[in-house]
Coordinates of C-alpha atoms in Angstrom, one line a residue:
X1 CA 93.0 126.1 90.9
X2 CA 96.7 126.9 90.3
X3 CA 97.8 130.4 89.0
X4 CA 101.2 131.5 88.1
X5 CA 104.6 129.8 88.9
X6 CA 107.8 130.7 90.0
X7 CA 110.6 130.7 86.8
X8 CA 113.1 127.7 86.7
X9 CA 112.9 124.1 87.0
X10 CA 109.8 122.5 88.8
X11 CA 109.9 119.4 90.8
X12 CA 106.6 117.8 90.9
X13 CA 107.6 115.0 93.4
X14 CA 108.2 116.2 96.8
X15 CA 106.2 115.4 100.2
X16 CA 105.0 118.2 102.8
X17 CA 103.0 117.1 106.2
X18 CA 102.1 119.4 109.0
X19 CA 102.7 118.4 112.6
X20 CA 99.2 118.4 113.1
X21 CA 98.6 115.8 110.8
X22 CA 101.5 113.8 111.5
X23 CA 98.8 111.1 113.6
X24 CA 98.0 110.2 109.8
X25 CA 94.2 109.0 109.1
X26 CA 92.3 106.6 110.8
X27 CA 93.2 102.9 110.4
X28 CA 96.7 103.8 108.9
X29 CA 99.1 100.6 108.5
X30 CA 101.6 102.5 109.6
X31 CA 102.8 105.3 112.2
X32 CA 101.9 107.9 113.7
X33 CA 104.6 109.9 112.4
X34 CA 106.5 111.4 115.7
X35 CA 110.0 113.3 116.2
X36 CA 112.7 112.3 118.1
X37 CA 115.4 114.4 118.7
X38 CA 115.1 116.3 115.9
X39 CA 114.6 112.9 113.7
X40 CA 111.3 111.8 112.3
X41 CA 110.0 108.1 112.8
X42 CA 107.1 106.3 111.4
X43 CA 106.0 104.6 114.5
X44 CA 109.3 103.1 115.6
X45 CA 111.3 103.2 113.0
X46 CA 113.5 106.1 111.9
X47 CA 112.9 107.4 108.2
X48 CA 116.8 108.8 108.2
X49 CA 115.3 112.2 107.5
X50 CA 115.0 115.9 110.0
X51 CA 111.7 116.2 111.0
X52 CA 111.3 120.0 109.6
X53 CA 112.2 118.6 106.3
X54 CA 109.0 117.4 106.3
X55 CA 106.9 119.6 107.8
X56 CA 108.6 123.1 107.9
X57 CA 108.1 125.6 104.5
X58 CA 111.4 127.5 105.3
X59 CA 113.6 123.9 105.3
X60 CA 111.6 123.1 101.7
X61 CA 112.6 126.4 100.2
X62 CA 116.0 126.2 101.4
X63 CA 116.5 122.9 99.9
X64 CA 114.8 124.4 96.9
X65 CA 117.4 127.3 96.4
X66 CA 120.3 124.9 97.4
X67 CA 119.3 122.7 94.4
X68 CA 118.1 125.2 91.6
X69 CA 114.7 124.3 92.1
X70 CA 112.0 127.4 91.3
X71 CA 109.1 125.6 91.8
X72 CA 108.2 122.3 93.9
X73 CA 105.0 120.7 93.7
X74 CA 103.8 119.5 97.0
X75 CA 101.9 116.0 97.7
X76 CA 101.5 114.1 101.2
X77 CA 103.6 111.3 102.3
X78 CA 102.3 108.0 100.9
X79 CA 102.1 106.6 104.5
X80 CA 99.2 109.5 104.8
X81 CA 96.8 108.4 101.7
X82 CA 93.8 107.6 103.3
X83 CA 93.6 103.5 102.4
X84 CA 92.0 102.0 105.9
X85 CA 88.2 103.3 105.5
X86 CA 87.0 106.8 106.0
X87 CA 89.2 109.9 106.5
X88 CA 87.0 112.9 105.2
X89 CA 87.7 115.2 108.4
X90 CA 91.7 114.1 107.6
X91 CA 91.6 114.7 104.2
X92 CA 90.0 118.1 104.4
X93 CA 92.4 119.6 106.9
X94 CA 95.2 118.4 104.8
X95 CA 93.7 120.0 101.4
X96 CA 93.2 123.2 103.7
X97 CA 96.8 123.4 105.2
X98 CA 98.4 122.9 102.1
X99 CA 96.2 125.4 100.0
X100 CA 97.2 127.8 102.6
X101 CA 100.7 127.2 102.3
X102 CA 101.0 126.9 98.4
X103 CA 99.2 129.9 98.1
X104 CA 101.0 132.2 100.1
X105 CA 104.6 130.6 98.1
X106 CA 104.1 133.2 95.6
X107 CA 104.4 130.5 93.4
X108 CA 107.3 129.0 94.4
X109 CA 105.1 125.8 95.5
X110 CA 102.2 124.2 94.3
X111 CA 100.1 121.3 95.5
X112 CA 98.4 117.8 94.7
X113 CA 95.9 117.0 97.4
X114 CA 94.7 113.8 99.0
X115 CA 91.0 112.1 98.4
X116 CA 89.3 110.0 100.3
X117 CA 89.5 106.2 98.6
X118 CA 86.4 104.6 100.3
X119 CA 83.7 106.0 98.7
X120 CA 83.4 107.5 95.5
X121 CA 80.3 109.7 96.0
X122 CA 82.7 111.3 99.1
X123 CA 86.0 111.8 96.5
X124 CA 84.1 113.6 93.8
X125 CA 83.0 116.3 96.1
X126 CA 86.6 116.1 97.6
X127 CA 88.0 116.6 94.2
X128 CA 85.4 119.5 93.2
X129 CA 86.6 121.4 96.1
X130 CA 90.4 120.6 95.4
X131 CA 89.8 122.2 91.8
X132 CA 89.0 125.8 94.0
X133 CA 91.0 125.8 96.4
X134 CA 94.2 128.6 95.3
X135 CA 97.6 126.6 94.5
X136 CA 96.5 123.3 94.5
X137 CA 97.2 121.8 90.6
X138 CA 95.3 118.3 91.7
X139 CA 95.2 115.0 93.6
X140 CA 97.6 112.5 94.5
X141 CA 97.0 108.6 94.5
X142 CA 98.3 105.1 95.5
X143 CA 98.7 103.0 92.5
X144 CA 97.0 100.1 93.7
X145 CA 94.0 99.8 96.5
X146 CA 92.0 96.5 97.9
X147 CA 93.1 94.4 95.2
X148 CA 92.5 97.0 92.2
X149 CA 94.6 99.6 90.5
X150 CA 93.9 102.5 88.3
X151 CA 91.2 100.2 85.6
X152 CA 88.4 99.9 88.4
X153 CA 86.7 100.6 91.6
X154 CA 87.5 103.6 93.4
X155 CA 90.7 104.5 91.5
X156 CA 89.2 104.2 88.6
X157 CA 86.5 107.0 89.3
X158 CA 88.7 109.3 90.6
X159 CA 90.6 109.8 87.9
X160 CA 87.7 110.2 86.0
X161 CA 86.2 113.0 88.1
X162 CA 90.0 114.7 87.8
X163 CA 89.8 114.7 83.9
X164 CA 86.8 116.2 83.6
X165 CA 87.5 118.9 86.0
X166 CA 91.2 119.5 84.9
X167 CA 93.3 117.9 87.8
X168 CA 96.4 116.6 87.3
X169 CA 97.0 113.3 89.3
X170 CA 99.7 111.4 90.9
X171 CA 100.6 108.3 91.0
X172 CA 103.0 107.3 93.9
X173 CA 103.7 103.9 95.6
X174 CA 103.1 102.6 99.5
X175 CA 105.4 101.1 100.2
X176 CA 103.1 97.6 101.2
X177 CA 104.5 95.1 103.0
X178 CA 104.8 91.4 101.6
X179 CA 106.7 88.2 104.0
X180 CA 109.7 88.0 101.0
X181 CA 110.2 91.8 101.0
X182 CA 110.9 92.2 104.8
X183 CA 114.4 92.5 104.4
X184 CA 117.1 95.1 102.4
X185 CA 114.3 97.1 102.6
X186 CA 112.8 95.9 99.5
X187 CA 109.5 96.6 100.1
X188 CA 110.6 99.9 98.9
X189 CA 113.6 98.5 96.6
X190 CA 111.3 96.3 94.9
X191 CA 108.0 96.9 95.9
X192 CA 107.6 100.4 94.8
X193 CA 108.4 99.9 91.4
X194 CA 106.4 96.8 91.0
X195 CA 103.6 98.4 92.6
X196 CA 103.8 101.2 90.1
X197 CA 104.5 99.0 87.3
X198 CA 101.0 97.2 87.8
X199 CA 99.2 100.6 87.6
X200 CA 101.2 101.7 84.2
X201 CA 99.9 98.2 82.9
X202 CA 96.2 98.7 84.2
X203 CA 95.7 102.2 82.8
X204 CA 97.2 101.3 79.4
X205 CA 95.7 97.5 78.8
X206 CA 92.7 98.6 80.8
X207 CA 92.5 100.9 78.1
X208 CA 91.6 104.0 80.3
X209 CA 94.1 106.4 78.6
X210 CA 91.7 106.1 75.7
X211 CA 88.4 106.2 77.8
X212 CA 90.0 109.6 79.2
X213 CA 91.9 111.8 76.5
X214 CA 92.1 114.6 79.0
X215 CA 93.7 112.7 81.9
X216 CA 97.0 114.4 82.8
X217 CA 98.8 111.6 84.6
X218 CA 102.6 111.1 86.2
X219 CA 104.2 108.3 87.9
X220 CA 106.8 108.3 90.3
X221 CA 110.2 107.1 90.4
X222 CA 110.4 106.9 86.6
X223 CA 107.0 104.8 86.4
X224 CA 109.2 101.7 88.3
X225 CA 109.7 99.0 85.8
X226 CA 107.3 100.0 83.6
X227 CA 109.6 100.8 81.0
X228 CA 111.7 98.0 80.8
X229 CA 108.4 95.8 80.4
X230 CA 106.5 97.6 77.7
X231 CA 108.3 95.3 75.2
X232 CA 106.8 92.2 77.5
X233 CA 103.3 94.1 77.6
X234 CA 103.3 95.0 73.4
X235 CA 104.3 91.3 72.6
X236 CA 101.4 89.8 74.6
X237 CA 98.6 92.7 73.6
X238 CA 99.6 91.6 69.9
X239 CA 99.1 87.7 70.7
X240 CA 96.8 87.1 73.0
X241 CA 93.1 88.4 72.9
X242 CA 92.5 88.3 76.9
X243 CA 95.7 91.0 77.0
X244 CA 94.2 93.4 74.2
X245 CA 90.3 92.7 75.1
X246 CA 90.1 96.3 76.8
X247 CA 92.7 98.5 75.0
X248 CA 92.5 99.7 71.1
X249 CA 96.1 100.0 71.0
X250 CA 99.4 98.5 72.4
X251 CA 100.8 99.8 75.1
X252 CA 103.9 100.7 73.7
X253 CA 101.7 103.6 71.6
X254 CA 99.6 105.2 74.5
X255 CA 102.3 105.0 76.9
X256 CA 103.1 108.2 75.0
X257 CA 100.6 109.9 76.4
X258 CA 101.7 109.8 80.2
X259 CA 104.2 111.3 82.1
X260 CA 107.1 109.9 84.4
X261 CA 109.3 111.7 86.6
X262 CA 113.0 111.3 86.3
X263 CA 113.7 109.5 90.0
X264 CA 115.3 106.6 88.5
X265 CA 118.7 106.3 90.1
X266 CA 119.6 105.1 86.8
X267 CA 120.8 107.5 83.7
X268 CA 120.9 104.7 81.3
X269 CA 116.8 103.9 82.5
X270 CA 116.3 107.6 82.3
X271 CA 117.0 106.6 78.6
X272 CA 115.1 104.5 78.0
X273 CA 112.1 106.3 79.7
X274 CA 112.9 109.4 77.1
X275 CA 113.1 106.8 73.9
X276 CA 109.9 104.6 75.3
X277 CA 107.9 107.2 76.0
X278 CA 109.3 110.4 74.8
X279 CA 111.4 113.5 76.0
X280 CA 108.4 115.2 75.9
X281 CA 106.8 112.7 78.8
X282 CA 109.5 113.4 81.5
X283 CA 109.5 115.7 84.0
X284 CA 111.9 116.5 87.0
X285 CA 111.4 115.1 90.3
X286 CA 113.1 115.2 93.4
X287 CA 111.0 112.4 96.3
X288 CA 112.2 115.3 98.7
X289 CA 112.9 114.6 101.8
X290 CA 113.0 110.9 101.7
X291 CA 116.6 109.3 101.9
X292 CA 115.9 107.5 98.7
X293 CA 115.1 111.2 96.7
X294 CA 117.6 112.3 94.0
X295 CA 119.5 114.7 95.5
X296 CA 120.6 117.0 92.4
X297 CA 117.5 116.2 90.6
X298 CA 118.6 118.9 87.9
X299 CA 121.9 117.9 87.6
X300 CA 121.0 114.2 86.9
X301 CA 118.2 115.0 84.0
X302 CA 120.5 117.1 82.6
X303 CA 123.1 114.8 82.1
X304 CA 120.5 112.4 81.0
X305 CA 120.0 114.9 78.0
X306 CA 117.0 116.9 79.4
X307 CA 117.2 120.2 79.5
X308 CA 115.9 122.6 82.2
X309 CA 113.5 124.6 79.9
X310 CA 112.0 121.2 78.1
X311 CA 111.5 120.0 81.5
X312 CA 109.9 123.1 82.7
X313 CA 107.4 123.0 79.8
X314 CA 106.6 119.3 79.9
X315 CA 106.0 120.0 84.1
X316 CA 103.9 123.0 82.8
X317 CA 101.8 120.7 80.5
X318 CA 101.6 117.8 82.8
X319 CA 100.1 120.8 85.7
X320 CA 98.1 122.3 83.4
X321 CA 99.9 125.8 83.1
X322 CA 100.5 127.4 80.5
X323 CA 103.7 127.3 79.5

């Protein structure tokens, strides 16, 4: 149930965990998360970023201030979705914490919560109690679980059970490891976009953006390589049957109908994210505080030709605010 926000631009990609939760849930692939010296690790290896950056309010809205940000919207880390079995107690204290923080923000922050992804019966009450809790605009998920994305299983339900009650959702990559990623870091590099990129592809050839009109979805990072694919995607919907069996319409049509954020790295991908899918499908992010986020996230949609108040309004729309 989110109320009223702060004026200015609003960043709806940006990670908060409390120390409390930093043991992440049960089964997690990676972590705990831990400071050292000041310095937060994921298990043993250094993520490059404070530790209060991740955890402390005061840090986020200083951060804010320094770069023109009026609103951020608040998700968990991706290392703390709930992917290894169940996690209700985890997930509940996190949806409480950050209720209680967004809330008190005087709408300067908002929230996406976390679900747990076992067991669908367990994530629609989850997601019934994230639409009343005060703040929180909606839920935040991996783009790819077990060997499924957003077309089926588990995923799949949840973002069916958001639509109907009027959550916004998330999209945001892992980070999973593969043998031929485990150097450069590409596992992030190349993984997250790819993993990203496969969830675009199953929500419109899966044809679920049709099955649910109401669905207000964004991807991170741009939506990966989604973009530079939807030609690839378009020319086999139109000539192969087994591509176009569970969509109505190409891909290059309902991709219109989703929303990206603009952490790209890229201005000329930037473009082509506005002329694929539309300036009206692009809305300011930040990945705050990982060492990959955009660091003048304003700054760099503006001189992609965004402007702050378009950006505002399509953030508004995609959080279900008015504008």
């Amino acid at each position: 149930m989110i109320g009223p926000l702060a004026d200015g631009p609003i960043d709806v990609h940006a990670h908060w965990l409390p120390p409390e939760l930093f043991d992440l849930p049960p089964g997690a692939p990676y972590g705990p998360l831990h400071d050292r010296d000041g310095e937060l690790h994921l298990g043993d290896v250094p993520l490059s970023i404070p530790t209060r950056a991740m955890s402390d309010v005061p840090a986020i809205l200083d951060d804010m201030a320094a770069a023109g940000i009026g609103v951020r919207v608040l998700s968990a880390p991706p290392f703390a979705f709930p992917v290894a079995g169940p996690a209700a107690p985890y997930v509940d204290a996190f949806n409480d914490a950050l209720a209680q923080v967004v809330s008190g923000s005087g709408g300067a922050l908002a929230g996406l919560g976390l679900v747990s992804l076992d067991d669908a019966e367990t994530a629609t009450a989850q997601l019934k109690r994230l639409a009343a809790l005060p703040g929180v605009a909606g839920v935040a998920v991996p783009p790819v679980l077990a060997g499924a994305s957003l077309d089926r299983g588990v995923l799949r339900h949840v973002l069916g059970v958001a639509a109907a009650l009027g959550l916004s959702v998330l999209v945001h990559p892992m980070q999973l490891p593969r043998p031929e990623w485990r150097d450069h870091y590409l596992a992030n590099l190349v993984g997250n976009p790819v993993e990203t990129a496969t969830a675009v592809a199953a929500l419109l050839l899966g044809g679920v953006v049709e099955q649910l009109p109401d669905l207000r979805i964004c991807f991170a990072h741009g939506g990966g390589c989604a973009l530079g694919l939807l030609g690839r995607w378009d020319h086999g919907w139109r000539t192969r049957a087994d591509v176009r069996r569970d969509s109505a319409r190409p891909p290059g049509e309902t991709v219109r109908s989703l929303w990206f954020d603009t952490v790209t790295h890229d201005r000329a991908l930037l473009g082509l994210l506005t002329a694929k899918a539309g300036k009206q499908a692009v809305v300011c992010g930040s990945d705050h505080p990982f060492d990959m986020a955009q660091r003048d996230p304003v700054g760099f949609a503006e001189a992609g030709g965004l402007d702050a108040a378009t950006l505002a309004a399509n953030a508004r729309a995609f959080l279900g605010v008015p504008a």
